[in-house]
Amino acid sequence: MRIKICGLTRTDQATAIAAMGASALGFICVKQSPRYVPPDTIRTIVQALPPIDRIGVFANASTEQIKQTVITGNLSGVQLHGQESPTDCKHLRIELPPVELIKALRIQKPQDLAQTADYAPYVDTFLLDAYHPKQLGGTGHTLDWQTLQSFNPDKPWFLAGGLRPDNIAQALSLLSPDGIDLSSGVEHTPGNKNLAKVQQLIETVETISASHRAENV
């Protein structure tokens, strides 16, 4: 189970969360976001980190902008959180072959899940987030987990959208994603993480994972 904590803005919090056992850290590269960090700041934070997945989150950015940010920030992955088409993903796949490509899909109704088939040839991972008419992410709104129980894509996927330490057990009792992604659910304010909540989340997920392993022995 990958644990991705998104919306990091501070070096001290990023290094603390990495030390707690998070699998990936996300950096918002959308200037309109209250969690936005410029490429030079990402580079400064990343230089202080141990080996960990480092994901830049973009929305409707140009291929050149994404490439430059990946290089400057020493990112290992790119998350596309806008209206990028399968063709856009194909072009980016060609330009950045060694980088993990994550396509985020904002799910409003179960039928929205069908679009994963169009993206699957070009991306490595999917991320399902809650739909909001004005915000691309970090809304705190949860998905309808019941409607996702039959979701079984060809690629690994992250569950996002309103996850918190106090509801993650319920979500994982209904679904079996390959990873989870949290931002607002472990924050004091946008970009300022609540380290106690992050620790609680990671401990809860580790307990659930250990229980599942014991059941399968």
XYZ file of C-alpha atoms in Angstrom:
217
model
C 0.000 0.000 0.000
C 1.559 3.257 -1.128
C 0.897 6.263 1.080
C 1.168 9.564 -0.768
C 1.005 12.801 1.198
C 0.347 15.671 -1.167
C 0.650 19.442 -0.991
C 4.008 19.676 0.787
C 5.448 23.190 1.044
C 8.043 22.943 3.833
C 11.324 21.056 4.047
C 10.981 20.219 7.745
C 7.550 18.690 7.271
C 8.556 16.793 4.135
C 11.569 15.193 5.825
C 9.502 14.327 8.917
C 6.773 12.687 6.841
C 9.328 10.742 4.800
C 10.884 9.485 8.051
C 7.453 8.324 9.259
C 7.254 5.924 6.339
C 5.269 7.679 3.612
C 5.854 6.195 0.154
C 5.505 9.381 -1.878
C 5.346 13.131 -1.443
C 3.364 15.391 -3.744
C 4.200 18.964 -4.730
C 1.545 21.204 -6.251
C 2.769 22.883 -9.435
C -0.480 24.785 -10.129
C 0.002 28.480 -9.419
C -3.649 29.062 -8.527
C -3.451 26.582 -5.658
C -2.858 27.718 -2.060
C -0.402 24.793 -1.850
C 1.648 25.884 -4.861
C 5.421 25.631 -4.597
C 7.765 26.904 -7.344
C 10.267 24.519 -8.944
C 13.256 25.964 -7.071
C 11.516 25.353 -3.741
C 10.706 21.795 -4.759
C 14.382 21.265 -5.543
C 15.397 22.578 -2.115
C 12.938 20.264 -0.365
C 13.839 17.229 -2.474
C 17.556 17.666 -1.792
C 16.860 17.084 1.907
C 14.851 13.899 1.392
C 15.872 10.242 1.624
C 14.997 8.025 -1.372
C 11.235 8.448 -1.848
C 8.807 8.991 -4.727
C 8.571 12.709 -5.567
C 5.465 13.626 -7.532
C 4.731 16.953 -9.214
C 1.019 17.720 -9.587
C 0.045 19.655 -12.729
C -3.226 20.776 -14.322
C -3.421 21.557 -18.024
C 0.257 22.531 -18.159
C 2.345 22.438 -21.321
C 4.685 19.526 -21.927
C 7.649 21.910 -21.821
C 6.590 23.355 -18.456
C 6.222 19.883 -17.007
C 9.605 18.773 -18.367
C 11.387 21.801 -16.956
C 9.789 21.382 -13.529
C 10.685 17.676 -13.457
C 14.305 18.529 -14.245
C 14.568 21.472 -11.843
C 12.764 19.763 -9.003
C 14.346 16.320 -9.528
C 10.898 14.738 -9.610
C 10.341 11.015 -10.116
C 6.700 11.292 -11.131
C 4.106 13.543 -12.739
C 0.442 13.654 -11.748
C -1.944 15.171 -14.292
C -4.945 16.595 -12.462
C -6.645 18.652 -15.171
C -8.469 17.918 -18.421
C -5.487 16.297 -20.106
C -6.522 13.989 -22.941
C -5.168 10.516 -23.660
C -3.223 12.134 -26.529
C -1.644 14.595 -24.087
C -0.590 11.663 -21.925
C 0.852 9.869 -24.952
C 3.006 12.888 -25.827
C 4.232 13.245 -22.258
C 4.999 9.534 -22.078
C 7.264 9.930 -25.097
C 8.986 13.017 -23.669
C 9.487 11.628 -20.144
C 9.838 7.844 -20.514
C 11.471 7.126 -17.113
C 8.997 9.215 -15.078
C 5.937 7.690 -13.409
C 2.858 9.153 -15.091
C -0.249 9.367 -12.917
C -3.592 10.456 -14.374
C -6.038 11.809 -11.850
C -9.715 11.418 -12.647
C -12.336 13.422 -10.779
C -15.269 11.069 -10.411
C -18.775 12.525 -10.377
C -20.712 9.371 -11.334
C -19.804 5.684 -11.769
C -19.847 6.005 -15.560
C -16.821 8.307 -15.314
C -14.683 5.278 -14.478
C -14.977 3.991 -18.062
C -12.506 6.622 -19.278
C -9.629 4.734 -17.664
C -9.566 2.431 -20.703
C -8.615 5.365 -22.953
C -5.718 6.435 -20.723
C -4.377 3.014 -19.733
C -1.959 2.597 -22.692
C -0.089 5.786 -21.775
C -0.045 6.095 -17.985
C 1.458 4.050 -15.174
C -1.038 4.775 -12.426
C -4.521 6.198 -11.898
C -5.752 8.405 -9.072
C -9.451 8.758 -8.285
C -10.478 12.044 -6.673
C -13.819 13.570 -5.754
C -15.397 15.901 -8.287
C -15.766 19.571 -7.397
C -17.032 22.137 -9.927
C -14.456 24.790 -8.985
C -11.533 23.003 -7.316
C -9.218 20.436 -8.871
C -8.293 18.773 -5.578
C -7.738 19.169 -1.861
C -11.460 19.739 -1.356
C -11.959 17.375 1.573
C -14.903 15.749 -0.249
C -15.053 11.960 -0.299
C -16.002 9.721 -3.177
C -18.913 7.303 -2.992
C -16.801 4.306 -2.015
C -19.649 1.846 -2.533
C -19.811 2.636 -6.247
C -16.076 1.936 -6.636
C -16.172 -1.631 -5.368
C -16.203 -3.093 -8.886
C -13.403 -0.808 -10.095
C -10.568 -3.033 -11.259
C -8.380 -1.224 -13.804
C -5.409 -2.686 -15.649
C -3.081 -0.263 -13.857
C -2.409 0.421 -10.162
C -4.524 3.165 -8.620
C -4.596 5.611 -5.752
C -7.732 6.424 -3.792
C -7.989 10.130 -2.950
C -10.734 12.553 -1.988
C -11.536 13.447 1.604
C -9.484 10.700 3.244
C -8.576 11.267 6.898
C -7.057 9.206 9.708
C -10.548 8.696 11.136
C -12.159 7.362 7.940
C -9.325 5.489 6.241
C -10.224 2.188 7.916
C -13.773 2.405 6.577
C -12.522 3.212 3.079
C -10.084 0.298 3.073
C -12.741 -2.083 4.395
C -14.702 -1.436 1.187
C -11.931 -0.951 -1.363
C -8.496 -2.335 -2.182
C -6.563 0.449 -3.883
C -2.849 0.149 -4.513
C -2.280 3.437 -2.716
C -3.951 6.305 -0.912
C -3.435 10.033 -1.395
C -4.129 12.652 1.277
C -3.747 16.395 1.464
C -6.407 18.382 3.334
C -7.165 15.430 5.633
C -3.783 15.789 7.342
C -3.449 19.579 7.444
C -3.783 22.470 9.848
C -4.191 24.853 6.909
C -3.472 24.424 3.173
C 0.182 23.430 2.820
C 0.807 23.226 6.572
C 0.679 19.555 7.523
C -0.491 18.188 10.851
C 2.297 15.735 11.624
C 0.332 14.036 14.392
C -2.434 13.222 11.921
C 0.075 11.945 9.368
C 1.586 9.651 11.993
C -1.876 8.436 13.016
C -2.746 7.735 9.390
C 0.420 5.765 8.687
C 0.051 3.706 11.865
C -3.579 2.921 11.004
C -2.698 1.814 7.480
C 0.198 -0.312 8.738
C -2.120 -2.012 11.237
C -4.683 -2.742 8.514
C -1.990 -4.067 6.174
C -0.574 -6.321 8.894
C -4.046 -7.674 9.606
C -4.602 -8.456 5.914
C -1.254 -10.250 5.706
C -2.129 -12.358 8.753
C -5.466 -13.320 7.229
C -3.752 -14.497 4.062
C -1.154 -16.678 5.783
